[in-house]
Amino acid sequence: MGEFFRLLKGGNKPSLIAAIVNTIIAALKGGAFFLTGNVAMFAEMMHSIGDAANQFFVFIGSALSKKAPTPKFPNGFGRLVNLVCLGAVILVGILSYETIKEGWHHIQHPAESTGVAISLIVLGIGIILETVVLYKAGKEILHDVGVKGTSFLSPLTTSIAHLKRAKPATKLVFMEDLVATSGGVLAFVAVLISHFTGFLQAEGIASIMIGLMMFYVVGKVFLDNARGALGETDEQMLVHIALIVSENEQVKDIQELEVIKEGEFLHVKLVAEIDPTLTFAQLDDIRDVLKDLILSQQGVTDVIISFDEDDGVQDWTHKDARTVLKTHD
């Protein structure tokens, strides 16, 4: 049990903050829905419940994924966060379906809701809190990829361009809260339209739109984490490592290079071609230099390096590395 709580300290902080905030928001929206019967509020309540549960699971999964390898699991637990995310999106998918179904029912049988002021106040609070969580998640993404924001709004703007390189847990939080914030604004507008124009179906339409946005997150997160659970090649980091390795004058060519992403961690396997006249002592020094260099790259946790004699055929060129790296950027 002591180890479990120690691991929790290393869990993804944005997901924990998001889970706590969404629990509070879900409680507020739940109370407002029972008082007003507002269908848009129901959709937002379901969304916040799904986000809170999802993010709690992700926090625990991200913490447990940092558990050290054991004799039974020698490759470690890095992919556990991907498996947890896959399980968590199932819950969101169910809530998405219920949200769309309730919205469709309201369109077919519109009913006027009460307590407009309560709905607007709760939705307004939710939008503000979700925006704060979104901002923090955006800052974490910029930190993950080593990018400095150029303005106060960078966590909300620049982070989107680097979303693919973010940690799975942080990426999930950002996407869910982006949809949650947008959904809150949509529900807010729907309540105003319904109240001032008498177009009661607006709340049902908003509910369906929120449900569809939730389904989008489900699909996106599922595909991303399915690739992670299988062991996905990090192409951008592969090219980056190939570039820095090829700059070592002792490395004549790169025969094989693998950069496998498991959860938040990267595992590197390198086969480099070296001058066959070098001594074992020299090869050992080269190996140490390359290992330290690769391990210093963000996210890399282990490296396997082996050497082969230079065959005189160039498989990897410095120019090719720069071209591919620029393309991925």
PDB file of C-alpha atoms in Angstrom, residues 165-312:
ATOM      1  CA  ARG A 165       3.617  15.040 -28.900  1.00  0.00           C
ATOM      2  CA  ALA A 166       2.005  15.469 -25.483  1.00  0.00           C
ATOM      3  CA  LYS A 167       1.842  12.733 -22.851  1.00  0.00           C
ATOM      4  CA  PRO A 168      -1.270  10.528 -23.284  1.00  0.00           C
ATOM      5  CA  ALA A 169      -2.804  11.616 -19.960  1.00  0.00           C
ATOM      6  CA  THR A 170      -2.224  15.338 -20.543  1.00  0.00           C
ATOM      7  CA  LYS A 171      -3.490  15.065 -24.103  1.00  0.00           C
ATOM      8  CA  LEU A 172      -6.683  13.387 -22.883  1.00  0.00           C
ATOM      9  CA  VAL A 173      -7.288  16.112 -20.281  1.00  0.00           C
ATOM     10  CA  PHE A 174      -6.727  18.890 -22.833  1.00  0.00           C
ATOM     11  CA  MET A 175      -9.075  17.358 -25.407  1.00  0.00           C
ATOM     12  CA  GLU A 176     -11.815  16.604 -22.891  1.00  0.00           C
ATOM     13  CA  ASP A 177     -11.700  20.067 -21.351  1.00  0.00           C
ATOM     14  CA  LEU A 178     -11.594  21.742 -24.752  1.00  0.00           C
ATOM     15  CA  VAL A 179     -14.824  19.937 -25.607  1.00  0.00           C
ATOM     16  CA  ALA A 180     -16.215  20.594 -22.101  1.00  0.00           C
ATOM     17  CA  THR A 181     -15.561  24.334 -22.378  1.00  0.00           C
ATOM     18  CA  SER A 182     -17.076  24.459 -25.858  1.00  0.00           C
ATOM     19  CA  GLY A 183     -20.041  22.405 -24.662  1.00  0.00           C
ATOM     20  CA  GLY A 184     -20.589  24.769 -21.740  1.00  0.00           C
ATOM     21  CA  VAL A 185     -20.701  27.757 -24.072  1.00  0.00           C
ATOM     22  CA  LEU A 186     -23.069  25.876 -26.387  1.00  0.00           C
ATOM     23  CA  ALA A 187     -25.404  24.978 -23.507  1.00  0.00           C
ATOM     24  CA  PHE A 188     -25.293  28.576 -22.225  1.00  0.00           C
ATOM     25  CA  VAL A 189     -26.364  29.904 -25.626  1.00  0.00           C
ATOM     26  CA  ALA A 190     -29.075  27.240 -25.949  1.00  0.00           C
ATOM     27  CA  VAL A 191     -30.617  28.216 -22.612  1.00  0.00           C
ATOM     28  CA  LEU A 192     -30.716  31.868 -23.683  1.00  0.00           C
ATOM     29  CA  ILE A 193     -32.305  31.015 -27.048  1.00  0.00           C
ATOM     30  CA  SER A 194     -34.890  28.758 -25.431  1.00  0.00           C
ATOM     31  CA  HIS A 195     -35.841  31.350 -22.820  1.00  0.00           C
ATOM     32  CA  PHE A 196     -36.001  34.474 -24.973  1.00  0.00           C
ATOM     33  CA  THR A 197     -37.329  33.034 -28.248  1.00  0.00           C
ATOM     34  CA  GLY A 198     -39.481  30.150 -27.065  1.00  0.00           C
ATOM     35  CA  PHE A 199     -37.595  27.768 -29.369  1.00  0.00           C
ATOM     36  CA  LEU A 200     -37.486  24.973 -26.773  1.00  0.00           C
ATOM     37  CA  GLN A 201     -35.826  22.500 -29.136  1.00  0.00           C
ATOM     38  CA  ALA A 202     -32.618  24.552 -28.876  1.00  0.00           C
ATOM     39  CA  GLU A 203     -31.723  22.747 -25.640  1.00  0.00           C
ATOM     40  CA  GLY A 204     -32.218  19.355 -27.288  1.00  0.00           C
ATOM     41  CA  ILE A 205     -30.087  20.368 -30.271  1.00  0.00           C
ATOM     42  CA  ALA A 206     -27.357  21.563 -27.911  1.00  0.00           C
ATOM     43  CA  SER A 207     -27.530  18.249 -26.039  1.00  0.00           C
ATOM     44  CA  ILE A 208     -27.046  16.280 -29.264  1.00  0.00           C
ATOM     45  CA  MET A 209     -24.144  18.498 -30.356  1.00  0.00           C
ATOM     46  CA  ILE A 210     -22.446  18.057 -26.958  1.00  0.00           C
ATOM     47  CA  GLY A 211     -22.938  14.291 -27.202  1.00  0.00           C
ATOM     48  CA  LEU A 212     -21.408  14.229 -30.692  1.00  0.00           C
ATOM     49  CA  MET A 213     -18.397  16.212 -29.467  1.00  0.00           C
ATOM     50  CA  MET A 214     -17.985  13.674 -26.680  1.00  0.00           C
ATOM     51  CA  PHE A 215     -18.079  10.872 -29.251  1.00  0.00           C
ATOM     52  CA  TYR A 216     -15.327  12.632 -31.209  1.00  0.00           C
ATOM     53  CA  VAL A 217     -13.098  12.626 -28.124  1.00  0.00           C
ATOM     54  CA  VAL A 218     -13.937   8.943 -27.573  1.00  0.00           C
ATOM     55  CA  GLY A 219     -12.860   8.039 -31.101  1.00  0.00           C
ATOM     56  CA  LYS A 220      -9.722  10.171 -31.067  1.00  0.00           C
ATOM     57  CA  VAL A 221      -8.540   8.986 -27.654  1.00  0.00           C
ATOM     58  CA  PHE A 222      -9.350   5.356 -28.482  1.00  0.00           C
ATOM     59  CA  LEU A 223      -7.259   5.370 -31.668  1.00  0.00           C
ATOM     60  CA  ASP A 224      -4.325   7.195 -30.056  1.00  0.00           C
ATOM     61  CA  ASN A 225      -4.166   4.870 -27.069  1.00  0.00           C
ATOM     62  CA  ALA A 226      -4.747   1.735 -29.134  1.00  0.00           C
ATOM     63  CA  ARG A 227      -1.575   2.610 -31.034  1.00  0.00           C
ATOM     64  CA  GLY A 228       0.217   3.270 -27.750  1.00  0.00           C
ATOM     65  CA  ALA A 229      -0.906  -0.037 -26.259  1.00  0.00           C
ATOM     66  CA  LEU A 230       0.460  -1.879 -29.297  1.00  0.00           C
ATOM     67  CA  GLY A 231       3.766  -0.031 -29.103  1.00  0.00           C
ATOM     68  CA  GLU A 232       3.827   2.869 -31.562  1.00  0.00           C
ATOM     69  CA  THR A 233       6.923   4.242 -33.262  1.00  0.00           C
ATOM     70  CA  ASP A 234       7.570   7.871 -32.343  1.00  0.00           C
ATOM     71  CA  GLU A 235       8.597   9.049 -35.811  1.00  0.00           C
ATOM     72  CA  GLN A 236       9.604  12.559 -34.833  1.00  0.00           C
ATOM     73  CA  MET A 237      11.847  11.396 -31.984  1.00  0.00           C
ATOM     74  CA  LEU A 238      13.249   8.624 -34.208  1.00  0.00           C
ATOM     75  CA  VAL A 239      14.382  11.187 -36.760  1.00  0.00           C
ATOM     76  CA  HIS A 240      15.693  13.491 -34.030  1.00  0.00           C
ATOM     77  CA  ILE A 241      17.776  10.720 -32.430  1.00  0.00           C
ATOM     78  CA  ALA A 242      19.050   9.599 -35.832  1.00  0.00           C
ATOM     79  CA  LEU A 243      20.158  13.162 -36.471  1.00  0.00           C
ATOM     80  CA  ILE A 244      22.095  13.604 -33.224  1.00  0.00           C
ATOM     81  CA  VAL A 245      23.653  10.131 -33.459  1.00  0.00           C
ATOM     82  CA  SER A 246      24.797  10.706 -37.037  1.00  0.00           C
ATOM     83  CA  GLU A 247      26.598  13.860 -35.882  1.00  0.00           C
ATOM     84  CA  ASN A 248      29.025  11.680 -33.900  1.00  0.00           C
ATOM     85  CA  GLU A 249      32.138  11.400 -36.099  1.00  0.00           C
ATOM     86  CA  GLN A 250      32.755   7.811 -34.979  1.00  0.00           C
ATOM     87  CA  VAL A 251      29.356   6.671 -36.307  1.00  0.00           C
ATOM     88  CA  LYS A 252      29.752   5.885 -40.005  1.00  0.00           C
ATOM     89  CA  ASP A 253      26.142   4.884 -40.600  1.00  0.00           C
ATOM     90  CA  ILE A 254      22.909   3.910 -38.830  1.00  0.00           C
ATOM     91  CA  GLN A 255      21.972   0.358 -39.714  1.00  0.00           C
ATOM     92  CA  GLU A 256      18.887   0.098 -37.497  1.00  0.00           C
ATOM     93  CA  LEU A 257      17.017   2.459 -35.190  1.00  0.00           C
ATOM     94  CA  GLU A 258      13.787   1.874 -33.260  1.00  0.00           C
ATOM     95  CA  VAL A 259      12.056   4.385 -30.991  1.00  0.00           C
ATOM     96  CA  ILE A 260       9.023   2.731 -29.426  1.00  0.00           C
ATOM     97  CA  LYS A 261       6.577   4.765 -27.378  1.00  0.00           C
ATOM     98  CA  GLU A 262       4.983   3.027 -24.400  1.00  0.00           C
ATOM     99  CA  GLY A 263       2.715   5.364 -22.470  1.00  0.00           C
ATOM    100  CA  GLU A 264       4.842   8.362 -21.538  1.00  0.00           C
ATOM    101  CA  PHE A 265       8.158   6.582 -22.120  1.00  0.00           C
ATOM    102  CA  LEU A 266      10.417   5.968 -25.112  1.00  0.00           C
ATOM    103  CA  HIS A 267      12.536   2.842 -25.635  1.00  0.00           C
ATOM    104  CA  VAL A 268      15.414   3.115 -28.103  1.00  0.00           C
ATOM    105  CA  LYS A 269      17.304   0.379 -29.946  1.00  0.00           C
ATOM    106  CA  LEU A 270      20.263   1.443 -32.098  1.00  0.00           C
ATOM    107  CA  VAL A 271      22.579  -0.525 -34.383  1.00  0.00           C
ATOM    108  CA  ALA A 272      25.403   1.745 -35.575  1.00  0.00           C
ATOM    109  CA  GLU A 273      28.112   0.987 -38.114  1.00  0.00           C
ATOM    110  CA  ILE A 274      31.625   1.698 -36.819  1.00  0.00           C
ATOM    111  CA  ASP A 275      35.183   1.509 -38.135  1.00  0.00           C
ATOM    112  CA  PRO A 276      36.139  -2.187 -37.646  1.00  0.00           C
ATOM    113  CA  THR A 277      39.711  -1.271 -36.661  1.00  0.00           C
ATOM    114  CA  LEU A 278      38.620   0.328 -33.377  1.00  0.00           C
ATOM    115  CA  THR A 279      39.467  -1.459 -30.130  1.00  0.00           C
ATOM    116  CA  PHE A 280      36.940  -2.770 -27.601  1.00  0.00           C
ATOM    117  CA  ALA A 281      37.917   0.018 -25.233  1.00  0.00           C
ATOM    118  CA  GLN A 282      37.221   2.630 -27.897  1.00  0.00           C
ATOM    119  CA  LEU A 283      33.879   1.012 -28.758  1.00  0.00           C
ATOM    120  CA  ASP A 284      32.922   1.026 -25.086  1.00  0.00           C
ATOM    121  CA  ASP A 285      33.699   4.746 -24.847  1.00  0.00           C
ATOM    122  CA  ILE A 286      31.629   5.458 -27.971  1.00  0.00           C
ATOM    123  CA  ARG A 287      28.754   3.420 -26.554  1.00  0.00           C
ATOM    124  CA  ASP A 288      28.825   5.375 -23.286  1.00  0.00           C
ATOM    125  CA  VAL A 289      28.784   8.699 -25.130  1.00  0.00           C
ATOM    126  CA  LEU A 290      25.860   7.667 -27.342  1.00  0.00           C
ATOM    127  CA  LYS A 291      23.928   6.179 -24.446  1.00  0.00           C
ATOM    128  CA  ASP A 292      24.265   9.322 -22.336  1.00  0.00           C
ATOM    129  CA  LEU A 293      23.299  11.470 -25.325  1.00  0.00           C
ATOM    130  CA  ILE A 294      20.170   9.460 -26.134  1.00  0.00           C
ATOM    131  CA  LEU A 295      19.078   9.124 -22.499  1.00  0.00           C
ATOM    132  CA  SER A 296      19.277  12.916 -22.153  1.00  0.00           C
ATOM    133  CA  GLN A 297      16.465  13.270 -24.720  1.00  0.00           C
ATOM    134  CA  GLN A 298      13.034  13.934 -23.281  1.00  0.00           C
ATOM    135  CA  GLY A 299      11.011  10.806 -22.507  1.00  0.00           C
ATOM    136  CA  VAL A 300      13.764   8.269 -23.233  1.00  0.00           C
ATOM    137  CA  THR A 301      14.044   5.750 -20.384  1.00  0.00           C
ATOM    138  CA  ASP A 302      16.251   2.975 -21.782  1.00  0.00           C
ATOM    139  CA  VAL A 303      18.649   2.430 -24.672  1.00  0.00           C
ATOM    140  CA  ILE A 304      20.076  -0.691 -26.296  1.00  0.00           C
ATOM    141  CA  ILE A 305      23.133   0.009 -28.461  1.00  0.00           C
ATOM    142  CA  SER A 306      25.053  -2.468 -30.592  1.00  0.00           C
ATOM    143  CA  PHE A 307      27.690  -2.056 -33.284  1.00  0.00           C
ATOM    144  CA  ASP A 308      28.437  -3.578 -36.668  1.00  0.00           C
ATOM    145  CA  GLU A 309      31.345  -2.985 -38.991  1.00  0.00           C
ATOM    146  CA  ASP A 310      30.998  -0.295 -41.621  1.00  0.00           C
ATOM    147  CA  ASP A 311      30.006  -1.872 -44.949  1.00  0.00           C
ATOM    148  CA  GLY A 312      30.742   1.240 -46.981  1.00  0.00           C
TER     149      GLY A 312
END
